[in-house]
Coordinates of N, CA and C in Angstrom, one line a residue:
M1 N 12.0 0.0 -55.8 CA 11.0 -0.5 -54.9 C 9.7 0.4 -55.1
S2 N 8.6 -0.3 -55.2 CA 7.4 0.4 -55.4 C 7.0 1.1 -54.1
A3 N 6.1 2.1 -54.3 CA 5.6 2.9 -53.1 C 5.0 2.0 -52.1
K4 N 4.2 1.0 -52.5 CA 3.6 0.1 -51.6 C 4.6 -0.7 -50.8
A5 N 5.6 -1.3 -51.5 CA 6.7 -2.1 -50.8 C 7.4 -1.2 -49.8
E6 N 7.7 0.1 -50.2 CA 8.5 1.0 -49.4 C 7.7 1.2 -48.1
L7 N 6.4 1.5 -48.2 CA 5.5 1.7 -47.1 C 5.5 0.5 -46.1
T8 N 5.4 -0.7 -46.7 CA 5.4 -1.9 -46.0 C 6.7 -2.1 -45.2
A9 N 7.9 -1.8 -45.8 CA 9.2 -1.8 -45.1 C 9.2 -0.9 -44.0
I10 N 8.7 0.4 -44.2 CA 8.7 1.4 -43.2 C 7.9 0.9 -42.0
S11 N 6.7 0.3 -42.3 CA 5.8 -0.1 -41.3 C 6.4 -1.2 -40.4
R12 N 7.2 -2.1 -41.1 CA 7.9 -3.2 -40.3 C 8.9 -2.6 -39.4
K13 N 9.7 -1.7 -39.9 CA 10.8 -1.0 -39.1 C 10.2 -0.3 -37.9
T14 N 9.0 0.4 -38.2 CA 8.4 1.1 -37.1 C 7.9 0.2 -36.0
R15 N 7.3 -1.0 -36.4 CA 6.8 -1.9 -35.4 C 8.0 -2.5 -34.6
L16 N 9.1 -2.8 -35.3 CA 10.3 -3.4 -34.6 C 10.9 -2.3 -33.7
F17 N 10.9 -1.1 -34.1 CA 11.4 0.0 -33.3 C 10.6 0.1 -32.0
T18 N 9.2 0.1 -32.2 CA 8.3 0.2 -31.1 C 8.5 -1.0 -30.1
T19 N 8.7 -2.2 -30.7 CA 8.9 -3.4 -29.9 C 10.2 -3.3 -29.0
V20 N 11.2 -2.8 -29.7 CA 12.5 -2.6 -28.9 C 12.4 -1.6 -27.8
C21 N 11.8 -0.5 -28.1 CA 11.6 0.6 -27.1 C 10.7 0.1 -25.9
T22 N 9.6 -0.6 -26.3 CA 8.8 -1.2 -25.2 C 9.5 -2.1 -24.3
G23 N 10.4 -3.0 -25.0 CA 11.2 -3.9 -24.2 C 12.1 -3.2 -23.3
V24 N 12.8 -2.1 -23.7 CA 13.7 -1.4 -22.9 C 13.0 -0.8 -21.7
V25 N 11.8 -0.2 -22.0 CA 11.0 0.5 -20.9 C 10.6 -0.6 -19.9
T26 N 10.2 -1.7 -20.4 CA 9.7 -2.8 -19.5 C 10.9 -3.3 -18.6
L27 N 12.1 -3.4 -19.2 CA 13.3 -3.9 -18.5 C 13.6 -2.9 -17.4
I28 N 13.6 -1.6 -17.7 CA 14.0 -0.6 -16.7 C 13.0 -0.6 -15.6
A29 N 11.7 -0.7 -15.9 CA 10.6 -0.8 -14.9 C 10.8 -2.0 -14.0
S30 N 11.2 -3.1 -14.6 CA 11.4 -4.3 -13.8 C 12.6 -4.2 -12.9
L31 N 13.7 -3.6 -13.3 CA 14.8 -3.4 -12.5 C 14.5 -2.5 -11.3
S32 N 13.8 -1.4 -11.6 CA 13.5 -0.5 -10.5 C 12.5 -1.1 -9.5
A33 N 11.6 -1.9 -10.0 CA 10.6 -2.5 -9.1 C 11.2 -3.5 -8.2
N34 N 12.3 -4.2 -8.7 CA 13.0 -5.2 -7.9 C 14.1 -4.6 -7.0
A35 N 14.4 -3.3 -7.1 CA 15.4 -2.7 -6.2 C 14.9 -2.9 -4.8
A36 N 15.8 -3.2 -3.9 CA 15.4 -3.5 -2.5 C 16.5 -3.3 -1.5
F37 N 16.0 -3.2 -0.2 CA 17.0 -3.3 0.9 C 17.5 -4.7 0.9
V38 N 18.7 -4.9 1.5 CA 19.4 -6.2 1.6 C 19.7 -6.3 3.1
I39 N 19.2 -7.4 3.7 CA 19.5 -7.7 5.1 C 20.6 -8.8 5.1
S40 N 21.7 -8.5 5.8 CA 22.9 -9.4 5.8 C 23.0 -10.0 7.2
G41 N 23.0 -11.4 7.3 CA 23.3 -12.0 8.5 C 22.1 -12.0 9.5
G42 N 22.3 -12.5 10.7 CA 21.3 -12.4 11.7 C 20.4 -13.6 11.7
S43 N 19.4 -13.5 12.6 CA 18.3 -14.6 12.6 C 17.0 -13.9 12.6
T44 N 16.0 -14.6 12.0 CA 14.7 -14.1 11.7 C 13.6 -14.8 12.5
Q45 N 12.6 -14.1 13.0 CA 11.5 -14.7 13.8 C 10.2 -14.0 13.4
D46 N 9.1 -14.6 13.8 CA 7.8 -14.0 13.5 C 7.6 -12.8 14.5
L47 N 7.0 -11.8 13.9 CA 6.8 -10.6 14.8 C 5.9 -10.9 15.9
T48 N 5.0 -11.9 15.8 CA 4.1 -12.2 16.9 C 4.8 -12.8 18.1
T49 N 6.1 -13.2 17.9 CA 6.8 -13.7 19.1 C 7.6 -12.7 19.9
I50 N 7.5 -11.4 19.4 CA 8.2 -10.3 20.1 C 7.4 -9.8 21.3
A51 N 7.6 -10.4 22.4 CA 6.8 -10.1 23.6 C 7.0 -8.6 24.1
G52 N 5.9 -7.9 24.4 CA 6.0 -6.6 25.0 C 6.1 -5.5 24.0
N53 N 6.1 -5.8 22.7 CA 6.2 -4.7 21.7 C 4.8 -4.0 21.6
D54 N 4.8 -2.7 22.0 CA 3.5 -2.0 22.1 C 2.9 -1.8 20.7
F55 N 3.6 -2.0 19.6 CA 3.1 -1.6 18.3 C 3.0 -2.7 17.4
N56 N 3.0 -4.0 17.9 CA 2.9 -5.2 17.1 C 1.6 -5.2 16.3
T57 N 0.5 -4.8 16.9 CA -0.8 -4.8 16.2 C -0.8 -3.9 15.0
E58 N -0.3 -2.7 15.2 CA -0.3 -1.7 14.1 C 0.6 -2.2 12.9
M59 N 1.8 -2.8 13.3 CA 2.7 -3.2 12.2 C 2.2 -4.5 11.5
Q60 N 1.6 -5.4 12.2 CA 1.0 -6.5 11.5 C -0.2 -6.2 10.7
G61 N -0.9 -5.2 11.1 CA -2.0 -4.7 10.3 C -1.6 -4.1 9.0
L62 N -0.3 -3.6 8.9 CA 0.2 -3.0 7.7 C 1.0 -4.1 6.9
G63 N 1.0 -5.3 7.3 CA 1.6 -6.4 6.5 C 3.0 -6.8 6.9
F64 N 3.5 -6.2 8.0 CA 4.8 -6.6 8.5 C 4.8 -7.8 9.4
S65 N 5.5 -8.8 9.1 CA 5.4 -10.1 9.8 C 6.6 -10.7 10.4
K66 N 7.8 -10.3 9.9 CA 9.1 -10.9 10.3 C 10.0 -9.8 10.9
M67 N 10.9 -10.3 11.8 CA 11.9 -9.4 12.3 C 13.2 -10.1 12.4
T68 N 14.3 -9.5 11.8 CA 15.6 -10.0 11.8 C 16.5 -9.2 12.8
T69 N 17.2 -9.9 13.6 CA 18.1 -9.2 14.6 C 19.5 -9.6 14.3
S70 N 20.4 -8.8 14.9 CA 21.9 -9.0 14.8 C 22.3 -9.0 13.3
S71 N 21.8 -8.1 12.5 CA 22.1 -8.1 11.1 C 22.4 -6.7 10.7
Q72 N 22.8 -6.5 9.4 CA 23.1 -5.2 8.9 C 22.3 -4.9 7.6
L73 N 22.1 -3.6 7.3 CA 21.2 -3.3 6.2 C 22.0 -2.5 5.2
S74 N 21.7 -2.8 3.9 CA 22.3 -2.1 2.7 C 21.2 -2.1 1.7
V75 N 21.5 -1.6 0.5 CA 20.6 -1.6 -0.7 C 21.3 -2.2 -1.9
D76 N 20.6 -2.7 -2.9 CA 21.2 -3.3 -4.0 C 21.4 -2.4 -5.2
M77 N 20.9 -1.1 -5.1 CA 21.1 -0.2 -6.2 C 21.3 1.2 -5.6
D78 N 21.9 2.1 -6.3 CA 22.0 3.5 -5.9 C 20.6 4.1 -5.8
G79 N 20.4 5.0 -4.9 CA 19.1 5.6 -4.8 C 19.0 6.5 -3.6
S80 N 17.8 6.6 -3.0 CA 17.7 7.4 -1.8 C 16.8 6.7 -0.8
V81 N 17.0 6.9 0.5 CA 16.2 6.3 1.5 C 15.6 7.5 2.4
T82 N 14.3 7.4 2.6 CA 13.6 8.3 3.5 C 13.3 7.6 4.8
F83 N 13.7 8.2 5.9 CA 13.5 7.7 7.2 C 12.4 8.5 7.9
Y84 N 11.4 7.7 8.5 CA 10.3 8.4 9.2 C 10.3 7.9 10.6
Y85 N 10.4 8.7 11.6 CA 10.3 8.3 13.0 C 8.8 8.2 13.2
I86 N 8.4 6.9 13.6 CA 7.0 6.6 13.7 C 6.4 6.3 15.1
A87 N 7.3 6.0 16.1 CA 6.8 5.6 17.4 C 7.9 5.3 18.4
A88 N 7.6 5.4 19.7 CA 8.5 5.0 20.7 C 7.8 4.7 22.0
E89 N 8.3 3.7 22.7 CA 7.8 3.5 24.1 C 9.1 3.1 24.9
S90 N 9.6 4.0 25.7 CA 10.9 3.8 26.3 C 11.0 4.6 27.6
G91 N 11.8 4.0 28.5 CA 12.1 4.7 29.8 C 13.3 5.6 29.6
Y92 N 14.0 5.5 28.5 CA 15.1 6.4 28.2 C 14.8 7.4 27.1
T93 N 15.7 8.3 26.9 CA 15.5 9.2 25.8 C 16.5 8.8 24.7
N94 N 15.9 8.3 23.6 CA 16.7 7.7 22.5 C 16.7 8.5 21.2
S95 N 17.7 8.3 20.4 CA 17.8 9.1 19.1 C 18.1 8.1 18.0
F96 N 17.7 8.5 16.8 CA 18.0 7.9 15.6 C 18.9 8.8 14.8
N97 N 20.1 8.4 14.3 CA 21.1 9.2 13.7 C 21.5 8.7 12.4
Y98 N 22.0 9.6 11.5 CA 22.5 9.2 10.2 C 23.7 10.1 9.9
G99 N 24.8 9.4 9.4 CA 25.9 10.1 8.9 C 27.0 10.2 9.9
S100 N 28.2 10.6 9.4 CA 29.4 10.8 10.3 C 29.1 11.8 11.4
G101 N 29.4 11.4 12.6 CA 29.2 12.4 13.7 C 27.7 12.6 14.0
S102 N 26.8 11.7 13.5 CA 25.4 11.9 13.7 C 24.9 13.2 13.1
S103 N 25.3 13.5 11.9 CA 25.0 14.8 11.3 C 23.5 15.1 11.2
I104 N 22.7 14.0 11.1 CA 21.3 14.1 11.1 C 20.8 13.3 12.3
S105 N 19.9 13.9 13.1 CA 19.5 13.2 14.3 C 18.0 13.5 14.7
I106 N 17.3 12.5 15.1 CA 15.9 12.6 15.6 C 15.8 12.0 16.9
T107 N 15.2 12.8 17.9 CA 15.1 12.3 19.3 C 13.6 12.0 19.5
E108 N 13.4 10.8 20.1 CA 12.0 10.4 20.4 C 11.5 11.0 21.7
N109 N 10.1 11.0 21.8 CA 9.5 11.5 23.0 C 8.3 10.7 23.4
N110 N 8.5 9.3 23.4 CA 7.5 8.4 23.7 C 6.2 8.7 22.9
D111 N 6.3 8.8 21.6 CA 5.2 9.2 20.8 C 4.4 8.0 20.4
S112 N 3.1 8.2 20.2 CA 2.2 7.1 19.7 C 2.5 6.8 18.2
F113 N 1.9 5.7 17.8 CA 2.2 5.2 16.4 C 1.6 6.1 15.4
D114 N 2.5 6.6 14.4 CA 2.0 7.4 13.3 C 2.8 7.0 12.1
W115 N 2.2 6.2 11.2 CA 2.9 5.6 10.0 C 3.5 6.7 9.1
D116 N 2.8 7.8 9.0 CA 3.3 8.9 8.2 C 4.5 9.6 8.8
G117 N 4.8 9.4 10.1 CA 6.0 9.9 10.7 C 5.8 11.2 11.4
W118 N 6.4 11.3 12.6 CA 6.5 12.5 13.3 C 7.5 13.5 12.7
Y119 N 8.6 12.9 12.3 CA 9.7 13.6 11.6 C 10.2 12.7 10.6
S120 N 10.9 13.3 9.5 CA 11.5 12.5 8.5 C 12.6 13.2 7.8
F121 N 13.5 12.5 7.2 CA 14.5 13.1 6.3 C 15.0 12.0 5.3
S122 N 15.6 12.5 4.2 CA 16.1 11.6 3.2 C 17.6 11.7 3.0
V123 N 18.2 10.6 2.5 CA 19.6 10.6 2.3 C 19.9 9.8 1.0
D124 N 20.9 10.2 0.3 CA 21.3 9.4 -0.9 C 22.2 8.2 -0.4
V125 N 22.0 7.1 -1.1 CA 22.7 5.9 -0.7 C 23.3 5.2 -1.9
K126 N 24.4 4.4 -1.6 CA 25.1 3.7 -2.7 C 24.8 2.2 -2.6
A127 N 24.8 1.5 -3.7 CA 24.6 0.1 -3.7 C 25.7 -0.6 -3.0
N128 N 25.2 -1.6 -2.2 CA 26.1 -2.6 -1.5 C 26.9 -1.9 -0.3
E129 N 26.6 -0.7 0.0 CA 27.3 -0.1 1.2 C 26.4 -0.1 2.4
K130 N 26.9 -0.5 3.5 CA 26.1 -0.5 4.7 C 25.5 0.9 5.0
L131 N 24.2 1.0 5.3 CA 23.6 2.3 5.6 C 24.2 2.9 6.9
D132 N 24.5 4.1 6.9 CA 25.2 4.8 8.0 C 24.3 5.3 9.1
F133 N 23.5 4.5 9.6 CA 22.6 4.9 10.7 C 22.9 4.2 12.0
S134 N 22.5 4.9 13.1 CA 22.6 4.3 14.4 C 21.5 4.7 15.3
F135 N 21.3 4.0 16.4 CA 20.4 4.3 17.5 C 21.3 4.6 18.7
T136 N 21.0 5.7 19.4 CA 21.8 6.0 20.6 C 20.8 6.4 21.7
S137 N 21.3 6.3 22.9 CA 20.5 6.7 24.1 C 21.3 7.6 25.0
A138 N 20.5 8.5 25.7 CA 21.1 9.4 26.6 C 21.5 8.8 27.9
S139 N 21.0 7.5 28.1 CA 21.4 6.8 29.4 C 22.6 5.9 29.2
A140 N 23.5 6.0 30.2 CA 24.6 5.1 30.2 C 24.3 3.7 30.5
L141 N 23.1 3.4 31.0 CA 22.6 2.0 31.2 C 22.1 1.4 30.0
A142 N 21.8 2.1 28.9 CA 21.2 1.6 27.7 C 22.3 0.9 26.8
L143 N 21.8 0.1 25.9 CA 22.7 -0.5 24.9 C 22.9 0.5 23.8
T144 N 24.0 1.2 23.8 CA 24.3 2.3 22.9 C 25.8 2.4 22.6
P145 N 26.2 2.8 21.4 CA 25.3 2.9 20.2 C 25.0 1.6 19.5
V146 N 23.8 1.5 18.9 CA 23.6 0.4 18.0 C 23.8 0.9 16.6
D147 N 24.9 0.5 16.0 CA 25.5 1.1 14.7 C 25.4 0.2 13.6
N148 N 24.6 0.4 12.6 CA 24.5 -0.4 11.4 C 25.8 -0.5 10.6
A149 N 26.4 0.7 10.4 CA 27.6 0.8 9.6 C 28.8 0.0 10.1
D150 N 29.1 0.2 11.4 CA 30.3 -0.5 11.9 C 30.0 -1.8 12.7
G151 N 28.7 -2.1 12.8 CA 28.3 -3.4 13.4 C 28.3 -3.5 14.9
S152 N 28.3 -2.3 15.5 CA 28.3 -2.3 17.0 C 26.9 -2.6 17.6
N153 N 26.9 -3.5 18.6 CA 25.7 -3.8 19.3 C 24.5 -4.1 18.5
L154 N 24.7 -4.9 17.4 CA 23.5 -5.2 16.5 C 22.4 -6.0 17.2
E155 N 22.7 -6.6 18.3 CA 21.6 -7.3 19.0 C 20.5 -6.4 19.4
G156 N 20.8 -5.1 19.4 CA 19.7 -4.1 19.8 C 19.0 -3.6 18.6
L157 N 19.3 -4.1 17.4 CA 18.6 -3.6 16.2 C 17.7 -4.7 15.6
G158 N 16.4 -4.4 15.5 CA 15.5 -5.3 14.8 C 15.1 -4.7 13.5
I159 N 15.2 -5.5 12.4 CA 14.7 -5.0 11.1 C 13.5 -5.8 10.7
I160 N 12.4 -5.1 10.7 CA 11.0 -5.7 10.5 C 10.6 -5.5 9.0
A161 N 10.2 -6.6 8.4 CA 9.9 -6.7 7.0 C 8.5 -7.3 6.7
G162 N 8.0 -6.9 5.6 CA 6.8 -7.5 5.1 C 7.0 -8.2 3.7
E163 N 6.1 -8.1 2.8 CA 6.3 -8.6 1.5 C 7.2 -7.8 0.6
S164 N 7.2 -6.5 0.7 CA 8.0 -5.7 -0.1 C 9.3 -5.3 0.7
M165 N 10.5 -5.6 0.0 CA 11.7 -5.3 0.6 C 12.2 -3.8 0.3
S166 N 11.3 -3.0 -0.2 CA 11.6 -1.6 -0.4 C 11.2 -0.7 0.7
E167 N 10.5 -1.4 1.7 CA 10.0 -0.6 2.9 C 10.2 -1.5 4.1
L168 N 10.9 -1.0 5.1 CA 11.1 -1.7 6.3 C 10.9 -0.9 7.6
V169 N 10.9 -1.5 8.7 CA 10.8 -0.8 10.0 C 12.1 -1.1 10.8
L170 N 12.8 -0.1 11.3 CA 14.0 -0.3 12.1 C 13.5 -0.1 13.5
A171 N 13.8 -1.2 14.4 CA 13.3 -1.2 15.7 C 14.5 -1.2 16.7
Y172 N 14.5 -0.3 17.6 CA 15.6 -0.2 18.6 C 15.2 -0.9 19.9
N173 N 16.0 -1.7 20.5 CA 15.8 -2.3 21.8 C 16.9 -1.8 22.7
D174 N 16.6 -0.9 23.7 CA 17.7 -0.2 24.4 C 18.0 -0.9 25.7
N175 N 17.4 -2.1 25.9 CA 17.7 -2.9 27.2 C 17.4 -2.1 28.4
Y176 N 16.2 -1.7 28.6 CA 15.7 -0.8 29.6 C 16.2 -1.3 31.0
L177 N 16.8 -0.3 31.8 CA 17.3 -0.6 33.1 C 18.4 -1.6 33.1
G178 N 19.1 -1.9 32.0 CA 20.1 -2.8 32.0 C 19.7 -4.3 31.8
F179 N 18.4 -4.5 31.7 CA 17.9 -5.8 31.4 C 17.5 -6.0 29.9
V180 N 17.7 -7.2 29.4 CA 17.4 -7.5 28.0 C 15.9 -7.8 27.9
D181 N 15.0 -6.8 27.7 CA 13.6 -7.0 27.7 C 13.1 -7.5 26.3
S182 N 14.0 -7.2 25.3 CA 13.7 -7.7 23.9 C 12.3 -7.3 23.4
D183 N 11.9 -6.1 23.7 CA 10.6 -5.7 23.2 C 10.7 -4.9 21.8
F184 N 11.8 -4.4 21.5 CA 12.1 -3.7 20.3 C 11.1 -2.7 19.9
D185 N 10.7 -1.9 20.9 CA 9.7 -0.8 20.6 C 10.2 0.5 21.2
D186 N 11.5 0.6 21.6 CA 12.0 1.8 22.3 C 12.2 3.0 21.3
M187 N 12.3 2.7 20.0 CA 12.2 3.7 19.0 C 12.0 2.9 17.7
L188 N 11.0 3.3 16.9 CA 10.7 2.7 15.6 C 10.9 3.8 14.5
V189 N 11.6 3.4 13.4 CA 11.8 4.2 12.3 C 11.5 3.5 11.0
R190 N 10.6 4.0 10.2 CA 10.2 3.4 8.9 C 11.3 3.9 7.9
A191 N 11.7 3.0 7.1 CA 12.7 3.3 6.0 C 12.1 2.9 4.6
E192 N 12.1 3.8 3.7 CA 11.6 3.6 2.4 C 12.7 3.9 1.3
F193 N 13.0 2.9 0.5 CA 14.0 3.0 -0.5 C 13.4 3.3 -1.9
I194 N 14.0 4.3 -2.6 CA 13.6 4.6 -3.9 C 14.9 4.6 -4.8
P195 N 15.0 3.7 -5.8 CA 16.2 3.6 -6.6 C 16.4 4.7 -7.5
T196 N 17.6 5.1 -7.9 CA 17.9 6.0 -8.9 C 17.4 5.4 -10.3
A197 N 16.9 6.3 -11.1 CA 16.5 5.8 -12.5 C 17.6 5.1 -13.1
V198 N 17.3 3.9 -13.7 CA 18.3 3.1 -14.4 C 18.6 3.7 -15.7
P199 N 19.9 4.0 -16.0 CA 20.3 4.6 -17.3 C 20.2 3.6 -18.4
V200 N 19.8 4.0 -19.6 CA 19.7 3.1 -20.7 C 21.0 3.2 -21.5
P201 N 21.7 2.1 -21.7 CA 22.9 2.1 -22.5 C 22.8 2.8 -23.8
A202 N 23.7 3.6 -24.2 CA 23.6 4.4 -25.5 C 23.5 3.4 -26.7
A203 N 24.2 2.3 -26.6 CA 24.2 1.3 -27.7 C 22.8 0.8 -28.0
I204 N 21.9 0.7 -27.0 CA 20.5 0.3 -27.2 C 19.8 1.3 -28.1
W205 N 19.9 2.6 -27.7 CA 19.2 3.6 -28.4 C 19.8 3.8 -29.8
L206 N 21.1 3.6 -30.0 CA 21.7 3.6 -31.3 C 21.1 2.5 -32.2
F207 N 21.0 1.3 -31.6 CA 20.5 0.2 -32.3 C 19.0 0.5 -32.7
A208 N 18.3 1.0 -31.8 CA 16.8 1.2 -32.0 C 16.7 2.3 -33.1
S209 N 17.5 3.4 -33.0 CA 17.4 4.4 -34.0 C 17.8 4.0 -35.4
G210 N 18.6 3.0 -35.5 CA 19.0 2.4 -36.8 C 18.0 1.6 -37.4
L211 N 16.9 1.3 -36.7 CA 15.8 0.5 -37.3 C 14.9 1.4 -38.1
L212 N 15.0 2.7 -37.9 CA 14.1 3.7 -38.6 C 14.6 4.0 -40.0

């Protein structure tokens, strides 16, 4: 093979290698971008129909428009979820908890709306497993616990979504004074999902390296 032909062959292999690698990177980026929370069951309504919610204006201004109730939340890939306590308007003292025995807990104090969060924490999560969070109240008159993992009292959980399913707002309705007021503003927690990096199968890299 002449030097010119050899250089041409090397150039073709290099271009093909680059194309394969670009395709792999694009695929990984696409999978990560599409990773999302999964809402199972329940019924969905426009956020504008939730009467008495003191924070509707703020959430709608951020692009959140729908709320699903009586449903459970999971994720479609392994990753991590960061929870931000962002607001509360309640006659009771309520808490947001995560893990067995409420190993992580945040208690509200009727705080004004802060999208960046008054408090926050992150947990690792597994694909297709119900997220192990709950809302509880210090009052025996409240609807408590509202438990996503075991499905207890899910009528007190509102899951508020916008265009992106990688970020949601969890809204607790504690049924103030024993009445179902359905305002879903007794404690609001923002949840942000970040998937674990998608591993590239070894066979793809072996194939690509064989092109050089």
